[in-house]
mmCIF file of C-alpha atoms in Angstrom:
data_model
loop_
_atom_site.group_PDB
_atom_site.id
_atom_site.type_symbol
_atom_site.label_atom_id
_atom_site.label_comp_id
_atom_site.label_asym_id
_atom_site.label_seq_id
_atom_site.Cartn_x
_atom_site.Cartn_y
_atom_site.Cartn_z
ATOM 1 C CA MET I 1 -2.950 -15.745 5.523
ATOM 2 C CA LYS I 2 -6.474 -14.766 6.457
ATOM 3 C CA THR I 3 -8.011 -12.207 8.842
ATOM 4 C CA ILE I 4 -11.227 -12.709 10.840
ATOM 5 C CA LEU I 5 -13.351 -10.023 12.586
ATOM 6 C CA ALA I 6 -14.750 -11.596 15.573
ATOM 7 C CA GLU I 7 -17.452 -9.370 16.977
ATOM 8 C CA ASN I 8 -17.848 -11.340 20.206
ATOM 9 C CA ILE I 9 -14.927 -13.529 21.249
ATOM 10 C CA LEU I 10 -13.929 -15.268 24.583
ATOM 11 C CA ILE I 11 -10.301 -14.544 25.352
ATOM 12 C CA LYS I 12 -8.795 -15.650 28.640
ATOM 13 C CA GLY I 13 -12.157 -16.048 30.041
ATOM 14 C CA THR I 14 -13.449 -12.526 29.005
ATOM 15 C CA TRP I 15 -15.634 -11.462 26.282
ATOM 16 C CA GLU I 16 -13.923 -9.146 23.895
ATOM 17 C CA LYS I 17 -15.590 -7.084 21.160
ATOM 18 C CA ASP I 18 -14.479 -6.443 17.595
ATOM 19 C CA GLN I 19 -11.148 -8.379 17.674
ATOM 20 C CA VAL I 20 -9.277 -8.891 14.443
ATOM 21 C CA LEU I 21 -7.489 -12.355 14.346
ATOM 22 C CA THR I 22 -4.703 -12.928 11.748
ATOM 23 C CA ILE I 23 -4.241 -16.746 11.009
ATOM 24 C CA GLU I 24 -1.152 -18.031 9.295
ATOM 25 C CA ASN I 25 -0.798 -21.812 8.517
ATOM 26 C CA GLY I 26 -3.786 -22.591 10.941
ATOM 27 C CA VAL I 27 -2.176 -20.698 13.784
ATOM 28 C CA ILE I 28 -3.258 -17.461 15.375
ATOM 29 C CA ALA I 29 -0.466 -14.928 14.432
ATOM 30 C CA ASN I 30 -2.011 -11.818 15.749
ATOM 31 C CA ILE I 31 -4.978 -10.494 17.793
ATOM 32 C CA GLU I 32 -5.799 -6.738 17.855
ATOM 33 C CA THR I 33 -8.854 -4.629 18.462
ATOM 34 C CA LEU I 34 -10.552 -3.267 15.463
ATOM 35 C CA SER I 35 -9.359 0.093 14.369
ATOM 36 C CA GLY I 36 -10.895 2.837 12.337
ATOM 37 C CA SER I 37 -8.916 1.894 9.268
ATOM 38 C CA GLN I 38 -10.237 -1.535 9.311
ATOM 39 C CA THR I 39 -13.903 -0.779 9.364
ATOM 40 C CA HIS I 40 -14.580 -1.796 5.878
ATOM 41 C CA ARG I 41 -15.871 -5.279 5.350
ATOM 42 C CA GLU I 42 -13.431 -5.930 2.611
ATOM 43 C CA ALA I 43 -10.579 -5.661 4.858
ATOM 44 C CA PHE I 44 -11.423 -9.194 6.447
ATOM 45 C CA SER I 45 -11.464 -12.509 4.997
ATOM 46 C CA THR I 46 -14.407 -13.347 7.357
ATOM 47 C CA ARG I 47 -16.699 -11.460 9.599
ATOM 48 C CA VAL I 48 -18.356 -13.516 12.443
ATOM 49 C CA HIS I 49 -21.346 -12.222 14.200
ATOM 50 C CA ASN I 50 -21.663 -15.314 16.400
ATOM 51 C CA LYS I 51 -19.989 -15.726 19.826
ATOM 52 C CA ILE I 52 -16.687 -17.579 19.442
ATOM 53 C CA ILE I 53 -15.117 -19.717 22.053
ATOM 54 C CA PRO I 54 -12.160 -22.064 21.978
ATOM 55 C CA GLY I 55 -12.461 -25.542 20.356
ATOM 56 C CA PHE I 56 -13.107 -28.348 22.801
ATOM 57 C CA VAL I 57 -10.527 -30.710 24.158
ATOM 58 C CA ASP I 58 -11.832 -34.257 25.228
ATOM 59 C CA THR I 59 -9.535 -36.508 27.074
ATOM 60 C CA GLN I 60 -11.975 -39.559 27.330
ATOM 61 C CA VAL I 61 -13.428 -40.559 23.839
ATOM 62 C CA ASN I 62 -14.021 -44.373 23.511
ATOM 63 C CA GLY I 63 -15.735 -44.235 20.257
ATOM 64 C CA GLY I 64 -17.869 -42.166 17.832
ATOM 65 C CA GLY I 65 -19.363 -42.381 14.371
ATOM 66 C CA GLY I 66 -20.503 -45.881 14.937
ATOM 67 C CA VAL I 67 -17.106 -47.265 15.906
ATOM 68 C CA MET I 68 -15.538 -48.407 19.088
ATOM 69 C CA PHE I 69 -11.725 -47.811 19.423
ATOM 70 C CA ASN I 70 -11.467 -51.152 21.276
ATOM 71 C CA HIS I 71 -13.214 -53.077 18.543
ATOM 72 C CA ALA I 72 -11.215 -51.580 15.700
ATOM 73 C CA PRO I 73 -7.911 -50.000 17.064
ATOM 74 C CA THR I 74 -6.872 -48.483 13.741
ATOM 75 C CA TYR I 75 -6.088 -45.106 12.337
ATOM 76 C CA GLN I 76 -9.255 -45.313 10.222
ATOM 77 C CA SER I 77 -11.196 -45.615 13.361
ATOM 78 C CA ILE I 78 -9.548 -42.578 14.796
ATOM 79 C CA LYS I 79 -10.494 -40.504 11.790
ATOM 80 C CA THR I 80 -14.095 -41.724 12.069
ATOM 81 C CA MET I 81 -14.295 -40.798 15.704
ATOM 82 C CA ALA I 82 -12.615 -37.362 14.998
ATOM 83 C CA GLN I 83 -15.146 -36.507 12.272
ATOM 84 C CA ALA I 84 -18.032 -37.467 14.589
ATOM 85 C CA HIS I 85 -16.996 -35.411 17.544
ATOM 86 C CA ARG I 86 -15.915 -32.518 15.435
ATOM 87 C CA LYS I 87 -19.414 -31.892 14.509
ATOM 88 C CA PHE I 88 -20.073 -30.975 18.177
ATOM 89 C CA GLY I 89 -17.140 -28.627 18.692
ATOM 90 C CA THR I 90 -14.294 -31.141 19.762
ATOM 91 C CA THR I 91 -11.221 -30.127 17.791
ATOM 92 C CA THR I 92 -8.712 -32.145 19.986
ATOM 93 C CA PHE I 93 -9.339 -35.498 21.618
ATOM 94 C CA PHE I 94 -7.537 -38.471 23.000
ATOM 95 C CA PRO I 95 -8.764 -41.801 21.675
ATOM 96 C CA THR I 96 -9.411 -43.919 24.752
ATOM 97 C CA LEU I 97 -8.879 -47.572 24.920
ATOM 98 C CA ILE I 98 -10.633 -49.411 27.845
ATOM 99 C CA THR I 99 -9.541 -52.487 29.507
ATOM 100 C CA ASP I 100 -8.434 -55.026 26.988
ATOM 101 C CA ASP I 101 -5.706 -57.629 26.202
ATOM 102 C CA ILE I 102 -2.071 -56.686 25.312
ATOM 103 C CA THR I 103 -2.482 -57.133 21.589
ATOM 104 C CA THR I 104 -5.382 -54.616 21.481
ATOM 105 C CA ILE I 105 -3.370 -52.166 23.555
ATOM 106 C CA GLU I 106 -0.392 -52.442 21.121
ATOM 107 C CA SER I 107 -2.613 -52.141 18.197
ATOM 108 C CA ALA I 108 -4.207 -48.935 19.671
ATOM 109 C CA ALA I 109 -0.766 -47.476 20.328
ATOM 110 C CA TYR I 110 0.320 -48.038 16.614
ATOM 111 C CA ALA I 111 -2.923 -46.405 15.489
ATOM 112 C CA VAL I 112 -2.280 -43.268 17.532
ATOM 113 C CA SER I 113 1.312 -43.200 16.459
ATOM 114 C CA GLU I 114 0.170 -43.355 12.692
ATOM 115 C CA ALA I 115 -2.307 -40.468 13.475
ATOM 116 C CA ILE I 116 0.342 -38.307 15.007
ATOM 117 C CA GLU I 117 2.934 -39.069 12.202
ATOM 118 C CA SER I 118 0.242 -38.306 9.628
ATOM 119 C CA GLY I 119 -0.380 -34.985 11.357
ATOM 120 C CA HIS I 120 -4.021 -35.608 12.135
ATOM 121 C CA PRO I 121 -5.168 -32.195 13.486
ATOM 122 C CA SER I 122 -7.303 -33.609 16.281
ATOM 123 C CA VAL I 123 -5.186 -36.183 17.930
ATOM 124 C CA GLU I 124 -2.567 -35.412 20.579
ATOM 125 C CA GLY I 125 -2.170 -38.606 22.280
ATOM 126 C CA ILE I 126 -3.926 -41.603 23.862
ATOM 127 C CA HIS I 127 -5.781 -42.546 27.024
ATOM 128 C CA PHE I 128 -5.411 -45.972 28.401
ATOM 129 C CA GLU I 129 -8.332 -46.513 30.778
ATOM 130 C CA GLY I 130 -7.397 -49.698 32.323
ATOM 131 C CA PRO I 131 -6.571 -52.475 32.537
ATOM 132 C CA HIS I 132 -4.914 -51.978 35.967
ATOM 133 C CA LEU I 133 -8.229 -51.283 37.676
ATOM 134 C CA SER I 134 -10.284 -52.684 40.614
ATOM 135 C CA VAL I 135 -12.671 -55.484 39.817
ATOM 136 C CA GLU I 136 -14.995 -54.145 42.574
ATOM 137 C CA LYS I 137 -15.265 -50.832 40.645
ATOM 138 C CA LYS I 138 -14.857 -52.144 37.074
ATOM 139 C CA GLY I 139 -18.180 -50.737 35.681
ATOM 140 C CA VAL I 140 -18.434 -52.217 32.205
ATOM 141 C CA HIS I 141 -14.834 -53.182 31.881
ATOM 142 C CA LEU I 142 -14.379 -56.943 31.556
ATOM 143 C CA SER I 143 -12.984 -58.591 34.819
ATOM 144 C CA LYS I 144 -11.026 -61.171 32.650
ATOM 145 C CA TYR I 145 -8.722 -58.465 31.239
ATOM 146 C CA ILE I 146 -8.150 -56.559 34.637
ATOM 147 C CA ARG I 147 -4.680 -57.269 35.765
ATOM 148 C CA PRO I 148 -1.387 -55.738 37.205
ATOM 149 C CA LEU I 149 0.820 -53.702 35.048
ATOM 150 C CA THR I 150 3.556 -55.655 33.420
ATOM 151 C CA ASP I 151 6.777 -54.876 31.515
ATOM 152 C CA LYS I 152 5.018 -55.404 28.091
ATOM 153 C CA GLU I 153 2.389 -52.753 28.971
ATOM 154 C CA LEU I 154 5.041 -50.445 30.389
ATOM 155 C CA ALA I 155 7.000 -50.659 27.227
ATOM 156 C CA THR I 156 3.884 -49.404 25.217
ATOM 157 C CA TYR I 157 2.740 -46.674 27.581
ATOM 158 C CA THR I 158 6.310 -45.022 27.547
ATOM 159 C CA ARG I 159 6.686 -45.213 23.834
ATOM 160 C CA LYS I 160 7.937 -41.732 22.637
ATOM 161 C CA ASP I 161 5.816 -41.615 19.295
ATOM 162 C CA LEU I 162 2.336 -41.504 21.067
ATOM 163 C CA GLY I 163 2.136 -37.860 21.882
ATOM 164 C CA LYS I 164 0.754 -37.362 25.402
ATOM 165 C CA VAL I 165 -0.111 -40.605 27.247
ATOM 166 C CA MET I 166 -2.735 -40.817 29.994
ATOM 167 C CA ILE I 167 -3.407 -43.862 32.119
ATOM 168 C CA THR I 168 -6.330 -44.404 34.416
ATOM 169 C CA LEU I 169 -5.379 -46.844 37.073
ATOM 170 C CA ALA I 170 -6.434 -48.107 40.641
ATOM 171 C CA PRO I 171 -3.763 -47.215 43.202
ATOM 172 C CA GLU I 172 -4.744 -50.201 45.342
ATOM 173 C CA ASN I 173 -3.585 -52.366 42.520
ATOM 174 C CA THR I 174 -0.579 -50.323 41.417
ATOM 175 C CA SER I 175 2.314 -49.622 43.583
ATOM 176 C CA CYS I 176 3.659 -46.075 44.333
ATOM 177 C CA ASP I 177 6.996 -47.191 42.700
ATOM 178 C CA VAL I 178 5.237 -48.140 39.458
ATOM 179 C CA ILE I 179 3.238 -44.831 39.509
ATOM 180 C CA ARG I 180 6.334 -42.844 40.197
ATOM 181 C CA ASP I 181 8.222 -44.717 37.348
ATOM 182 C CA LEU I 182 5.385 -44.013 34.831
ATOM 183 C CA VAL I 183 5.442 -40.211 35.769
ATOM 184 C CA ASN I 184 9.169 -39.985 35.583
ATOM 185 C CA GLN I 185 8.805 -41.282 31.905
ATOM 186 C CA GLY I 186 6.260 -38.718 31.042
ATOM 187 C CA VAL I 187 3.162 -40.656 31.520
ATOM 188 C CA ILE I 188 0.004 -38.684 32.992
ATOM 189 C CA VAL I 189 -1.426 -40.833 35.702
ATOM 190 C CA ALA I 190 -5.010 -40.466 36.709
ATOM 191 C CA LEU I 191 -6.817 -42.472 39.347
ATOM 192 C CA GLY I 192 -10.246 -44.086 38.917
ATOM 193 C CA HIS I 193 -12.249 -47.337 38.663
ATOM 194 C CA SER I 194 -10.849 -47.783 42.229
ATOM 195 C CA ASN I 195 -12.107 -48.797 45.693
ATOM 196 C CA ALA I 196 -9.009 -47.498 47.567
ATOM 197 C CA PRO I 197 -9.339 -45.896 50.960
ATOM 198 C CA PHE I 198 -8.479 -42.211 51.300
ATOM 199 C CA GLU I 199 -4.851 -42.955 52.603
ATOM 200 C CA VAL I 200 -3.961 -45.117 49.610
ATOM 201 C CA VAL I 201 -5.140 -42.462 47.252
ATOM 202 C CA GLU I 202 -3.068 -39.607 48.965
ATOM 203 C CA ARG I 203 0.018 -41.758 48.612
ATOM 204 C CA ALA I 204 -0.647 -42.201 44.962
ATOM 205 C CA ILE I 205 -0.933 -38.380 44.661
ATOM 206 C CA GLU I 206 2.394 -38.008 46.388
ATOM 207 C CA ALA I 207 3.896 -40.522 43.973
ATOM 208 C CA GLY I 208 2.864 -38.309 41.037
ATOM 209 C CA ALA I 209 -0.744 -38.959 39.987
ATOM 210 C CA THR I 210 -2.244 -35.743 38.863
ATOM 211 C CA GLY I 211 -5.762 -36.588 37.785
ATOM 212 C CA PHE I 212 -8.955 -38.432 38.563
ATOM 213 C CA THR I 213 -11.080 -40.169 35.982
ATOM 214 C CA HIS I 214 -14.934 -39.386 35.783
ATOM 215 C CA LEU I 215 -15.192 -37.996 39.326
ATOM 216 C CA TYR I 216 -17.765 -39.765 41.627
ATOM 217 C CA ASN I 217 -18.406 -42.677 39.125
ATOM 218 C CA ALA I 218 -16.570 -45.941 39.756
ATOM 219 C CA MET I 219 -14.669 -44.915 42.811
ATOM 220 C CA SER I 220 -14.767 -45.294 46.610
ATOM 221 C CA PRO I 221 -17.372 -42.812 47.845
ATOM 222 C CA PHE I 222 -17.185 -40.211 50.578
ATOM 223 C CA THR I 223 -18.428 -41.363 53.970
ATOM 224 C CA SER I 224 -18.263 -39.806 57.379
ATOM 225 C CA ARG I 225 -15.414 -42.325 58.457
ATOM 226 C CA GLU I 226 -13.835 -43.020 55.058
ATOM 227 C CA PRO I 227 -13.504 -40.112 52.685
ATOM 228 C CA GLY I 228 -12.584 -42.497 49.948
ATOM 229 C CA MET I 229 -11.300 -41.619 46.536
ATOM 230 C CA VAL I 230 -14.133 -38.942 46.175
ATOM 231 C CA GLY I 231 -12.985 -37.140 49.321
ATOM 232 C CA ALA I 232 -9.314 -37.271 48.137
ATOM 233 C CA ALA I 233 -10.162 -35.934 44.712
ATOM 234 C CA LEU I 234 -12.142 -32.957 46.088
ATOM 235 C CA LEU I 235 -9.449 -31.990 48.663
ATOM 236 C CA SER I 236 -6.548 -32.363 46.208
ATOM 237 C CA ASN I 237 -5.263 -29.906 43.739
ATOM 238 C CA ASN I 238 -5.545 -32.462 41.093
ATOM 239 C CA THR I 239 -7.674 -32.127 37.935
ATOM 240 C CA CYS I 240 -10.911 -34.156 37.921
ATOM 241 C CA GLY I 241 -12.761 -35.207 34.720
ATOM 242 C CA ILE I 242 -16.593 -35.241 35.170
ATOM 243 C CA ILE I 243 -19.382 -36.383 32.951
ATOM 244 C CA VAL I 244 -22.343 -33.964 32.879
ATOM 245 C CA ASP I 245 -25.027 -35.828 31.009
ATOM 246 C CA HIS I 246 -27.966 -36.120 33.340
ATOM 247 C CA GLN I 247 -27.262 -39.892 33.831
ATOM 248 C CA HIS I 248 -23.904 -40.338 35.589
ATOM 249 C CA LEU I 249 -24.547 -37.637 38.317
ATOM 250 C CA HIS I 250 -27.163 -35.703 40.256
ATOM 251 C CA PRO I 251 -26.911 -32.126 39.305
ATOM 252 C CA LYS I 252 -26.054 -31.186 42.906
ATOM 253 C CA ALA I 253 -23.016 -33.512 42.853
ATOM 254 C CA VAL I 254 -21.806 -31.543 39.852
ATOM 255 C CA GLU I 255 -22.401 -28.341 41.564
ATOM 256 C CA LEU I 256 -20.541 -29.546 44.722
ATOM 257 C CA ALA I 257 -17.617 -30.444 42.576
ATOM 258 C CA PHE I 258 -17.647 -27.150 40.795
ATOM 259 C CA LYS I 259 -17.803 -25.204 44.017
ATOM 260 C CA THR I 260 -14.995 -27.223 45.484
ATOM 261 C CA LYS I 261 -12.653 -27.410 42.416
ATOM 262 C CA GLY I 262 -13.522 -24.501 40.320
ATOM 263 C CA PRO I 263 -13.153 -24.399 36.531
ATOM 264 C CA SER I 264 -9.466 -24.739 36.547
ATOM 265 C CA GLN I 265 -9.381 -28.202 38.292
ATOM 266 C CA LEU I 266 -12.718 -29.645 36.786
ATOM 267 C CA MET I 267 -12.632 -30.704 33.149
ATOM 268 C CA LEU I 268 -15.629 -31.819 31.089
ATOM 269 C CA VAL I 269 -15.166 -35.280 29.413
ATOM 270 C CA THR I 270 -17.747 -37.225 27.540
ATOM 271 C CA ASP I 271 -16.674 -40.862 28.084
ATOM 272 C CA ALA I 272 -18.298 -41.270 24.683
ATOM 273 C CA MET I 273 -19.208 -44.507 23.030
ATOM 274 C CA ALA I 274 -19.804 -45.222 19.347
ATOM 275 C CA HIS I 275 -23.361 -43.716 19.466
ATOM 276 C CA VAL I 276 -22.021 -40.143 19.185
ATOM 277 C CA GLY I 277 -22.496 -38.937 15.636
ATOM 278 C CA ALA I 278 -24.216 -42.124 14.626
ATOM 279 C CA ASP I 279 -27.773 -43.275 14.113
ATOM 280 C CA LYS I 280 -27.181 -46.548 15.789
ATOM 281 C CA ASP I 281 -28.965 -47.300 19.039
ATOM 282 C CA VAL I 282 -27.469 -50.691 19.723
ATOM 283 C CA ILE I 283 -23.753 -51.423 19.321
ATOM 284 C CA ASP I 284 -21.701 -54.529 19.970
ATOM 285 C CA PHE I 285 -19.649 -54.442 23.099
ATOM 286 C CA PHE I 286 -17.192 -57.319 23.534
ATOM 287 C CA ASP I 287 -19.509 -60.366 24.284
ATOM 288 C CA THR I 288 -22.641 -58.139 24.881
ATOM 289 C CA HIS I 289 -24.128 -54.945 23.541
ATOM 290 C CA ILE I 290 -24.861 -51.458 24.578
ATOM 291 C CA THR I 291 -28.379 -49.900 23.963
ATOM 292 C CA ARG I 292 -29.232 -46.262 23.870
ATOM 293 C CA VAL I 293 -32.603 -45.188 25.249
ATOM 294 C CA GLY I 294 -32.989 -41.459 25.267
ATOM 295 C CA ASN I 295 -29.575 -40.114 26.345
ATOM 296 C CA LYS I 296 -28.831 -43.121 28.382
ATOM 297 C CA LEU I 297 -26.460 -46.129 27.460
ATOM 298 C CA THR I 298 -26.734 -49.425 29.354
ATOM 299 C CA THR I 299 -25.862 -53.081 28.890
ATOM 300 C CA PRO I 300 -28.610 -55.730 29.163
ATOM 301 C CA ASP I 301 -28.209 -55.997 32.917
ATOM 302 C CA GLY I 302 -28.722 -52.221 33.318
ATOM 303 C CA THR I 303 -25.139 -51.281 33.912
ATOM 304 C CA LEU I 304 -24.420 -47.677 32.813
ATOM 305 C CA ALA I 305 -21.952 -48.019 29.825
ATOM 306 C CA GLY I 306 -20.263 -44.776 28.777
ATOM 307 C CA SER I 307 -22.356 -42.044 27.358
ATOM 308 C CA CYS I 308 -23.791 -40.643 24.154
ATOM 309 C CA LEU I 309 -22.710 -37.101 25.300
ATOM 310 C CA ASP I 310 -20.918 -34.837 23.072
ATOM 311 C CA MET I 311 -18.943 -31.820 24.436
ATOM 312 C CA HIS I 312 -21.162 -29.118 23.264
ATOM 313 C CA GLY I 313 -23.945 -30.899 25.115
ATOM 314 C CA ALA I 314 -21.731 -31.122 28.273
ATOM 315 C CA VAL I 315 -21.108 -27.316 28.133
ATOM 316 C CA ILE I 316 -24.671 -26.549 27.613
ATOM 317 C CA ASN I 317 -25.773 -28.813 30.385
ATOM 318 C CA CYS I 318 -23.401 -26.981 32.727
ATOM 319 C CA VAL I 319 -24.865 -23.659 31.753
ATOM 320 C CA ASN I 320 -28.611 -24.566 31.662
ATOM 321 C CA TYR I 321 -28.821 -27.009 34.669
ATOM 322 C CA ILE I 322 -26.011 -26.415 36.900
ATOM 323 C CA GLY I 323 -25.765 -22.745 36.915
ATOM 324 C CA ILE I 324 -22.198 -22.445 35.535
ATOM 325 C CA SER I 325 -21.509 -19.567 33.368
ATOM 326 C CA LEU I 326 -20.652 -20.057 29.667
ATOM 327 C CA GLU I 327 -17.337 -18.610 30.253
ATOM 328 C CA GLU I 328 -16.517 -21.029 33.060
ATOM 329 C CA ALA I 329 -18.026 -24.005 31.180
ATOM 330 C CA SER I 330 -15.829 -23.149 28.199
ATOM 331 C CA LEU I 331 -12.642 -23.172 30.331
ATOM 332 C CA MET I 332 -13.700 -26.596 31.582
ATOM 333 C CA ALA I 333 -13.950 -27.929 28.070
ATOM 334 C CA SER I 334 -10.900 -26.506 26.684
ATOM 335 C CA ALA I 335 -8.234 -24.726 28.669
ATOM 336 C CA THR I 336 -8.431 -26.952 31.682
ATOM 337 C CA PRO I 337 -8.183 -30.310 29.895
ATOM 338 C CA SER I 338 -5.475 -28.781 27.705
ATOM 339 C CA ALA I 339 -3.402 -27.707 30.697
ATOM 340 C CA PHE I 340 -3.849 -31.069 32.328
ATOM 341 C CA MET I 341 -2.550 -32.950 29.300
ATOM 342 C CA GLY I 342 0.226 -30.409 28.865
ATOM 343 C CA ILE I 343 -0.710 -29.265 25.451
ATOM 344 C CA ASN I 344 -1.747 -25.825 26.587
ATOM 345 C CA GLU I 345 0.933 -24.031 24.368
ATOM 346 C CA LYS I 346 -0.892 -25.402 21.358
ATOM 347 C CA VAL I 347 -4.624 -25.790 21.923
ATOM 348 C CA GLY I 348 -7.260 -24.921 24.462
ATOM 349 C CA SER I 349 -7.441 -21.112 24.359
ATOM 350 C CA ILE I 350 -7.594 -18.345 21.806
ATOM 351 C CA ALA I 351 -4.178 -16.542 21.914
ATOM 352 C CA VAL I 352 -1.263 -15.903 19.688
ATOM 353 C CA GLY I 353 0.565 -19.074 18.921
ATOM 354 C CA GLN I 354 -2.475 -21.258 19.374
ATOM 355 C CA ARG I 355 -4.018 -23.242 16.631
ATOM 356 C CA ALA I 356 -7.030 -21.519 15.249
ATOM 357 C CA ASN I 357 -9.696 -23.886 16.741
ATOM 358 C CA PHE I 358 -12.965 -22.336 17.476
ATOM 359 C CA VAL I 359 -16.590 -22.974 18.187
ATOM 360 C CA GLU I 360 -19.091 -20.518 16.992
ATOM 361 C CA LEU I 361 -22.419 -20.314 19.263
ATOM 362 C CA SER I 362 -25.557 -18.574 18.073
ATOM 363 C CA GLU I 363 -27.590 -16.279 20.368
ATOM 364 C CA ASN I 364 -29.157 -19.294 22.213
ATOM 365 C CA ASN I 365 -25.793 -20.996 22.463
ATOM 366 C CA ALA I 366 -26.635 -23.481 19.699
ATOM 367 C CA LEU I 367 -23.629 -24.698 17.783
ATOM 368 C CA ALA I 368 -23.359 -22.724 14.543
ATOM 369 C CA HIS I 369 -19.924 -23.650 13.177
ATOM 370 C CA VAL I 370 -16.670 -25.252 14.119
ATOM 371 C CA TRP I 371 -13.291 -24.116 12.949
ATOM 372 C CA GLN I 372 -10.161 -26.162 12.862
ATOM 373 C CA ASN I 373 -6.687 -24.891 12.004
ATOM 374 C CA GLY I 374 -8.396 -21.780 10.734
ATOM 375 C CA GLU I 375 -10.871 -23.385 8.464
ATOM 376 C CA VAL I 376 -14.595 -23.720 8.908
ATOM 377 C CA CYS I 377 -15.147 -27.693 9.019
ATOM 378 C CA VAL I 378 -18.647 -27.817 10.309
#
């Protein structure tokens, strides 16, 4: 057991002063306000002067630490990715496999199963982004692997040893019956990489889809006569992932989404590639490569290819460039994705019963330390 005196900590969206946290086995066992009998420094295992916010939860992580999950769908890759993103405050993440063949999909599933069975503290499931997408809105996904959902893939997606499973699919290429079946078997369905008209998206929502992958990007746009997937996403009560990296979106597009959805329906994601936490500027990507110039990743033909964004950077971009408060940006990076993935009883906020996953921020919101399961790890 250990006790932490947090001088300034974000609890349920409100800054609280002088809170004493008792941590047992990596979980918050008690939170109480400092009393007169506890004023001596010796009464606490640790005293934290920095601001404390919940550890970040990222639902879309393609790579990190120099590795891409598609290229090496192994438990070792997951550990490398986790370590790379932990440096930037991400204490929970979902390894994301983009469009690929069935063998790679199955290998990724086994890797995540091993991570969960081994008790890896960062991994709560897996995100399959494709291959059931629209070729018209494929982005950097390979056309040759885009295909309808088959029984083989369904058997993998509905395994019970993968934690929470999220799938991004295009509703024009996946029937409502299939979406309904996935949802009934516990799969979280998000819509994206799609050129579907508004009405098709609406039907997919009625069938049980609850999310949208990287709002605005690789989806049918809003126009005066066809609101598209963007319009459906903004009008729905579904949760939207959004990439705030100065490359994927105009700041005013982010502001519009925030004013429309609010912090409880808009979650920050990185869509991170292998570059995060690595010195590499060029990485192999299937039969081509992705190059980092500044904070932008592209293939040789100029196609935007994921990001080199980390979650701390996403939070700070929201605060410094969009005008979102730190309290709200923190929710978008922790409580909102946690609730969307159905893991909010374990992670995503600072409360009794939650894992003791924190991010310490200095006075200028620079990342000072990261805690995971009650231990300082960065």
